[in-house]
mmCIF file of C-alpha atoms in Angstrom:
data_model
loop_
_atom_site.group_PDB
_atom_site.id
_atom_site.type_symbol
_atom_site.label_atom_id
_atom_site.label_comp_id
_atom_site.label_asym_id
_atom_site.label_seq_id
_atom_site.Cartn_x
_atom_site.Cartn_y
_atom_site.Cartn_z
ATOM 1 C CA UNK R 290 -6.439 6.012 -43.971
ATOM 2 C CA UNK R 291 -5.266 3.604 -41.324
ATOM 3 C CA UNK R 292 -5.990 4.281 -37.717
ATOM 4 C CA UNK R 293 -2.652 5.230 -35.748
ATOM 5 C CA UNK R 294 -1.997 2.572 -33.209
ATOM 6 C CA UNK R 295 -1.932 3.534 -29.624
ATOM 7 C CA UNK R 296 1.212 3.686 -28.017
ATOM 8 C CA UNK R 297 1.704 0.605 -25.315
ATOM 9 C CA UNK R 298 3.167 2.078 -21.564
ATOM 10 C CA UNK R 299 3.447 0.440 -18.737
ATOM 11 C CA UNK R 300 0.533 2.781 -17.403
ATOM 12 C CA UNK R 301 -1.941 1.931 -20.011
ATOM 13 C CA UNK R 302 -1.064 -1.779 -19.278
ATOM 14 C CA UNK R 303 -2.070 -1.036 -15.565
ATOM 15 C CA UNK R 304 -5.321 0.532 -16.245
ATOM 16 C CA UNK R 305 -6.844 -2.215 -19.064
ATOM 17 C CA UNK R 306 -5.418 -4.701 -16.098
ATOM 18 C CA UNK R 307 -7.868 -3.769 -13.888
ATOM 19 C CA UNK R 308 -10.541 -2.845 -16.075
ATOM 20 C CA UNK R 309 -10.085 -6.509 -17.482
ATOM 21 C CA UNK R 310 -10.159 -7.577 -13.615
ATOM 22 C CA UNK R 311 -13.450 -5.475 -12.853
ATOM 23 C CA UNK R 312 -15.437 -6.810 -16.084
ATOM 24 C CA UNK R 313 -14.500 -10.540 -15.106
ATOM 25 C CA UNK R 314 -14.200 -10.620 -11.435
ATOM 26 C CA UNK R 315 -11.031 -12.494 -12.270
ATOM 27 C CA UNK R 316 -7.404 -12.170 -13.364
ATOM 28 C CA UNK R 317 -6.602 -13.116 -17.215
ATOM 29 C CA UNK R 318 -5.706 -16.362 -17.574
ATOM 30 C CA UNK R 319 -2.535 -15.680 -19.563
ATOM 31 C CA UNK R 320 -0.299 -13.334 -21.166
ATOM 32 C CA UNK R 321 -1.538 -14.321 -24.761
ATOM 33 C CA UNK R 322 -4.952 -13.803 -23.920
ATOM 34 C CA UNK R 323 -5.031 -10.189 -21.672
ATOM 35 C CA UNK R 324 -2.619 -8.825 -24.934
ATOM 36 C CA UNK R 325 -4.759 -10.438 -27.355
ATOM 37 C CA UNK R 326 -8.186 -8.944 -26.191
ATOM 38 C CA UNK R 327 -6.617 -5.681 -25.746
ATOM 39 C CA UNK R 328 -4.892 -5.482 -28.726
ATOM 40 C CA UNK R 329 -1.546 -5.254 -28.196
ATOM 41 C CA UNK R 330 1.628 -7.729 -28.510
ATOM 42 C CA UNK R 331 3.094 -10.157 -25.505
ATOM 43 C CA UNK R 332 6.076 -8.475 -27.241
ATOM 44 C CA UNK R 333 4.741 -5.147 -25.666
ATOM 45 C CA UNK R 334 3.808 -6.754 -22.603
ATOM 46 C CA UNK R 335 7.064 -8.083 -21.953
ATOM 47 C CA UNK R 336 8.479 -4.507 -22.382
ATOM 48 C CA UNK R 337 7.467 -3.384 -19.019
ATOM 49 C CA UNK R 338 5.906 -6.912 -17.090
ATOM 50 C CA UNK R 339 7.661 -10.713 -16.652
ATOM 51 C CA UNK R 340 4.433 -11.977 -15.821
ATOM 52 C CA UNK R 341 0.677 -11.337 -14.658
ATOM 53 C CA UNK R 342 1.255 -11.321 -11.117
ATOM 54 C CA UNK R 343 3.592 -8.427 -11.334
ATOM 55 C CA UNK R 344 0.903 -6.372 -12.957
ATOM 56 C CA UNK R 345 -0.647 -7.077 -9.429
ATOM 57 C CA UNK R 346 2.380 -5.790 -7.113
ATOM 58 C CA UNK R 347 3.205 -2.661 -9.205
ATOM 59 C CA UNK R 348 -0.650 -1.302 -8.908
ATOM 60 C CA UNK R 349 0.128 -1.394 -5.228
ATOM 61 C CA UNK R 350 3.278 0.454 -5.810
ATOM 62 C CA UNK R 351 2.300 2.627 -7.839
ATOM 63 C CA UNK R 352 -0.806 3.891 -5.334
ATOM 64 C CA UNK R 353 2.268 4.397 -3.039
ATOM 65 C CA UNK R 354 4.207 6.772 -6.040
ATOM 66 C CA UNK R 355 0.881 8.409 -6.523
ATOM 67 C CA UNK R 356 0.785 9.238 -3.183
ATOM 68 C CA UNK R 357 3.974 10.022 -2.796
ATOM 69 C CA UNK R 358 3.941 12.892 -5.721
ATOM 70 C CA UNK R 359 0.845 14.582 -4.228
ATOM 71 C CA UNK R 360 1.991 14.743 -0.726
ATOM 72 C CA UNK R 361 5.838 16.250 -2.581
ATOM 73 C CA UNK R 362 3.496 18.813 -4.437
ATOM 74 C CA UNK R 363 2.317 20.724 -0.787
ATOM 75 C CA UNK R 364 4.849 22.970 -0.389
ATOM 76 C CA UNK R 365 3.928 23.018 3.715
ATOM 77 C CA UNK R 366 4.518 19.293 3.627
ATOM 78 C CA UNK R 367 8.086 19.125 3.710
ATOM 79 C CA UNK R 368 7.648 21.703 7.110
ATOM 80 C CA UNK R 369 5.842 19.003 9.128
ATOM 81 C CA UNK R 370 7.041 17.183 11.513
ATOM 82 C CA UNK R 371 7.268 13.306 10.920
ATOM 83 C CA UNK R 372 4.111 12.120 12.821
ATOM 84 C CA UNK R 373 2.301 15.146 10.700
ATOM 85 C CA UNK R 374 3.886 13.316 7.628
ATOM 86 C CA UNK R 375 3.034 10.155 8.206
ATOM 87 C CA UNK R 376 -0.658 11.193 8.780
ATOM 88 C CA UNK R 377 -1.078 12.820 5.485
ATOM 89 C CA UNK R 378 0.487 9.781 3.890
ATOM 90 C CA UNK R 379 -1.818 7.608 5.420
ATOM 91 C CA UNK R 380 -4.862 9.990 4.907
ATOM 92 C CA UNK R 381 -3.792 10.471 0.851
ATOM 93 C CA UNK R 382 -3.198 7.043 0.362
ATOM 94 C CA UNK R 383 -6.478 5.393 1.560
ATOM 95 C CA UNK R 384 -8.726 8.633 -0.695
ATOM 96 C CA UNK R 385 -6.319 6.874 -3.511
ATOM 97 C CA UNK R 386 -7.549 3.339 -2.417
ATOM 98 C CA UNK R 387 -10.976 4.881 -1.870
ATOM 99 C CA UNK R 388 -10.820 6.213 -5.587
ATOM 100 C CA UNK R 389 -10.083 2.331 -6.919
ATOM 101 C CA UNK R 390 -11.809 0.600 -4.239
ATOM 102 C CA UNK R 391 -13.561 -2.030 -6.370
ATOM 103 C CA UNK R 392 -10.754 -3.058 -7.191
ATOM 104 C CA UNK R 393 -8.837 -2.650 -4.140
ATOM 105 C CA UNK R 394 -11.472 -5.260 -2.593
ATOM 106 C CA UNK R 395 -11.727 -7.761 -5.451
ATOM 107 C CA UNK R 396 -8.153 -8.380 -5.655
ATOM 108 C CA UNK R 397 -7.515 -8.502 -1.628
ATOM 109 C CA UNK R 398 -10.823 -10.779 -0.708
ATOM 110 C CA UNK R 399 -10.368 -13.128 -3.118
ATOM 111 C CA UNK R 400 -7.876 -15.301 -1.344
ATOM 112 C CA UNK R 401 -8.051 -17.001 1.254
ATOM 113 C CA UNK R 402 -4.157 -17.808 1.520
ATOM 114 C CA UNK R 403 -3.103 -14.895 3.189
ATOM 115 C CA UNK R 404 0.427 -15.351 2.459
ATOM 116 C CA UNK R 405 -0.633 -15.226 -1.592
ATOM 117 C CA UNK R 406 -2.156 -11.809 -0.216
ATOM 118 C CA UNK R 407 0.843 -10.702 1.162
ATOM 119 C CA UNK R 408 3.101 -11.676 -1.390
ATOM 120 C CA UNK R 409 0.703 -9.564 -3.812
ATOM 121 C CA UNK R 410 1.155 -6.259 -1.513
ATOM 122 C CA UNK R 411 5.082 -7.350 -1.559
ATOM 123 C CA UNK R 412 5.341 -4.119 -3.828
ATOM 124 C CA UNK R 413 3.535 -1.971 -1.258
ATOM 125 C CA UNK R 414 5.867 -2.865 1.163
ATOM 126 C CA UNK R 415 8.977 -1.607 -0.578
ATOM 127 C CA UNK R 416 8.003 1.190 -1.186
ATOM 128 C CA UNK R 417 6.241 2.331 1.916
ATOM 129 C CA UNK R 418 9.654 0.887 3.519
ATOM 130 C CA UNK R 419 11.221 3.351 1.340
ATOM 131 C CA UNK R 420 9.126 6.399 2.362
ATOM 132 C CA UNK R 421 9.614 5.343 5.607
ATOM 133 C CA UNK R 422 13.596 5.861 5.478
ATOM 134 C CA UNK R 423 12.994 9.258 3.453
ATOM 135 C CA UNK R 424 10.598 10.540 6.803
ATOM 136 C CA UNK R 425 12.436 9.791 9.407
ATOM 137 C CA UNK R 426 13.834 12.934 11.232
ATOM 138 C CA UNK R 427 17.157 13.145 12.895
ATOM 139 C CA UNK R 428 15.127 14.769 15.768
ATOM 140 C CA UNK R 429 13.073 11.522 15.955
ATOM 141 C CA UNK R 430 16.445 9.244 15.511
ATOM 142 C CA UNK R 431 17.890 11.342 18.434
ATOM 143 C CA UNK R 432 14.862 10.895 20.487
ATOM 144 C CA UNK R 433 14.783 7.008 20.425
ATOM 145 C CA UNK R 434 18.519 6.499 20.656
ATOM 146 C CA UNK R 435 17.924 7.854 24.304
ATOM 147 C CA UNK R 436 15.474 5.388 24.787
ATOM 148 C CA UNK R 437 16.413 2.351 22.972
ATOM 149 C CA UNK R 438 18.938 1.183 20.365
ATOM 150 C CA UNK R 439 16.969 2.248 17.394
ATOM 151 C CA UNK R 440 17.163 0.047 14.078
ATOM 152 C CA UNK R 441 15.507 1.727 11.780
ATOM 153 C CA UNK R 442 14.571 -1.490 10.141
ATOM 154 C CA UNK R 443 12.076 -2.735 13.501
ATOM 155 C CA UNK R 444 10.570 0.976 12.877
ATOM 156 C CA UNK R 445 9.547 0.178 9.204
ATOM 157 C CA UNK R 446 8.233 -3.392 10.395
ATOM 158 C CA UNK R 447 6.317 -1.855 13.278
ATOM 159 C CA UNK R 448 4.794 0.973 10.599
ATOM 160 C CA UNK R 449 3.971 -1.492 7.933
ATOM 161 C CA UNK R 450 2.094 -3.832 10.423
ATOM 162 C CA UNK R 451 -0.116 -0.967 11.394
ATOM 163 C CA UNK R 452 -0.708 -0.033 7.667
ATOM 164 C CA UNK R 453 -1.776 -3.732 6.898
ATOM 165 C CA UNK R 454 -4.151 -3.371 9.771
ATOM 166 C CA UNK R 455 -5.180 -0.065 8.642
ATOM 167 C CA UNK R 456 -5.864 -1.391 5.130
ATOM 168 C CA UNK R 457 -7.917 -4.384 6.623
ATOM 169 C CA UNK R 458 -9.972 -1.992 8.619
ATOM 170 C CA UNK R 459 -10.925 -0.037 5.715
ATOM 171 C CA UNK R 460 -11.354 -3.021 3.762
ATOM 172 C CA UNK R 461 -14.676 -3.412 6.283
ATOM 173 C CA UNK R 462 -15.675 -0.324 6.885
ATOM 174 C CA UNK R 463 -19.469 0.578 5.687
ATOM 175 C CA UNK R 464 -19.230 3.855 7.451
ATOM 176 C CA UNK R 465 -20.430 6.768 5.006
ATOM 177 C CA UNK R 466 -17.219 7.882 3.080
ATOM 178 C CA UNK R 467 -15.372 5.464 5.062
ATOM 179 C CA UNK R 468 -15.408 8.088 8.104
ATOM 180 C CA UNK R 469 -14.189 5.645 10.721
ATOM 181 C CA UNK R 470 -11.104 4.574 9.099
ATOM 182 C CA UNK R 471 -10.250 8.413 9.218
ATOM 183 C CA UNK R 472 -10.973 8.491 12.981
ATOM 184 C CA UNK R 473 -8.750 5.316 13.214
ATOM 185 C CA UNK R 474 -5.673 6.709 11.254
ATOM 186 C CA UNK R 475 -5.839 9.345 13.567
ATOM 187 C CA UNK R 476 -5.922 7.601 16.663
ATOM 188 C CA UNK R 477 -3.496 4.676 15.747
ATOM 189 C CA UNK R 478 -0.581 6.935 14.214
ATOM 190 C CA UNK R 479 -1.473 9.500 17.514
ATOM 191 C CA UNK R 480 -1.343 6.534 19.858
ATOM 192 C CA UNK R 481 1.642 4.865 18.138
ATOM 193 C CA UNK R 482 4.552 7.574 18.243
ATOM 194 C CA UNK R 483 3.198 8.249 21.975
ATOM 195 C CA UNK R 484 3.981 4.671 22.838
ATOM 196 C CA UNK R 485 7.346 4.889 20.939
ATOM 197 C CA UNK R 486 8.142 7.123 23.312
ATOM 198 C CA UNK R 487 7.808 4.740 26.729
ATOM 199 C CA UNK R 488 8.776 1.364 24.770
ATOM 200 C CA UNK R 489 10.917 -0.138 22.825
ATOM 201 C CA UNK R 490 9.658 -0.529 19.225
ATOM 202 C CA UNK R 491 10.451 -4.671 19.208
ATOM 203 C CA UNK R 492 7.783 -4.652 21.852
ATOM 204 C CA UNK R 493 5.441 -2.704 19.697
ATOM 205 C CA UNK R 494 6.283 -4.964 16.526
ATOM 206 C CA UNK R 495 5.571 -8.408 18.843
ATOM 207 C CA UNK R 496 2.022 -6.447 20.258
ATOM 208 C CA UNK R 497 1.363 -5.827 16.492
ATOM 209 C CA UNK R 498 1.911 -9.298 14.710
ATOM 210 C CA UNK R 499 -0.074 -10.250 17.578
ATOM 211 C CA UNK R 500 -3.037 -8.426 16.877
ATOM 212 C CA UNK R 501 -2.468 -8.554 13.180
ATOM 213 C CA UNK R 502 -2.469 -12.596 13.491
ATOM 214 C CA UNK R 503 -5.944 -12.284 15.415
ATOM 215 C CA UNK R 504 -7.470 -9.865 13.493
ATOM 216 C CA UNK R 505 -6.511 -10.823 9.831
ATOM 217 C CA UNK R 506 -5.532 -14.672 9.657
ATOM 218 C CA UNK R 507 -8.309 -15.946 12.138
ATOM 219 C CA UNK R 508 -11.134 -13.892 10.218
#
């Protein structure tokens, strides 16, 4: 009796990616050979991806969604307020990193070009832009307007810098269990909705591409 063919999805796709990617230390070279060793059809492939690379951005994504979905299962979630929010994003999505971080750390140190990096986290960005928009409270909108002339927009591009600099302090932390990126979600998310509060948030975004420039291109 023949053997009943697994059924191709776009998550099983994902998951024989990076098993493929931990085994080598590299990505496949080509569409025909990553559907070939696995044994499944480009045809398949095509179903769900254009192209390698965007097996890369939707893993990022997709550790977004995941996060996303656990944080929507709490029932005393949707009763914090939005810096509580954005802490237990940050704190569920780096366990999630923590829970792939082989991989995590293969895929992000091996280039050098940091705008190839970027490009790859492209997905990442979207969607934490997204869950950005979904968080933000009218209370917190009202508070700002007094302040400033709040675009939401600068707020996203202010919170994503600090989550790339988040993600490249984790990515070299050797603390046990990775304890001081926990004390440094705390503090930065703590210390940046208290300075939101005294300055305007383009001033924050020019500090931030600032330190991001020193910290992450110049390494």
């Amino acid at each position: 009796m023949a053997t009943k063919k697994t059924t191709v999805t776009k998550d099983k796709i994902v998951s024989l990616y990076m098993n493929y990617v931990l085994e080598y230390s590299e990505k496949p070279k080509s569409v025909y050979h990553f559907t070939k060793i696995n044994d499944f059809t480009e045809t398949e492939f095509y179903a769900f991806f254009g192209t390698i690379e965007s097996i890369e951005k939707e893993i990022f994504k997709m550790f977004v969604e995941k996060t996303t979905d656990l944080l929507n299962k709490n029932k005393e979630y949707e009763m914090y307020d939005m810096k509580s929010k954005m802490l237990s994003f940050y704190f569920t999505f780096f366990e999630i990193l923590t829970a792939n971080r082989s991989y995590v750390v293969l895929v992000l140190k091996e280039h050098n070009n940091q705008l190839k990096k970027l490009m790859q986290l492209s997905g990442l960005r979207n969607s934490f832009r997204n869950y950005l928009s979904e968080i933000i409270s009218d209370e917190f909108r009202t508070q700002q307007e007094k302040l400033q002339n709040f675009q939401e927009k600068s707020f996203q591009e202010a919170s994503w810098i600090q989550l790339l600099l988040t993600l490249k302090f984790w990515l070299d932390d050797a603390s046990a269990a990775f304890e001081k990126t926990d004390i440094y979600i705390e503090k930065s998310v703590k210390v940046t909705f208290e300075l939101m509060n005294i300055a305007p948030i383009d001033s924050l975004i020019d500090f931030g591409k600032f330190i991001f420039k020193e910290k992450i291109y110049n390494k």
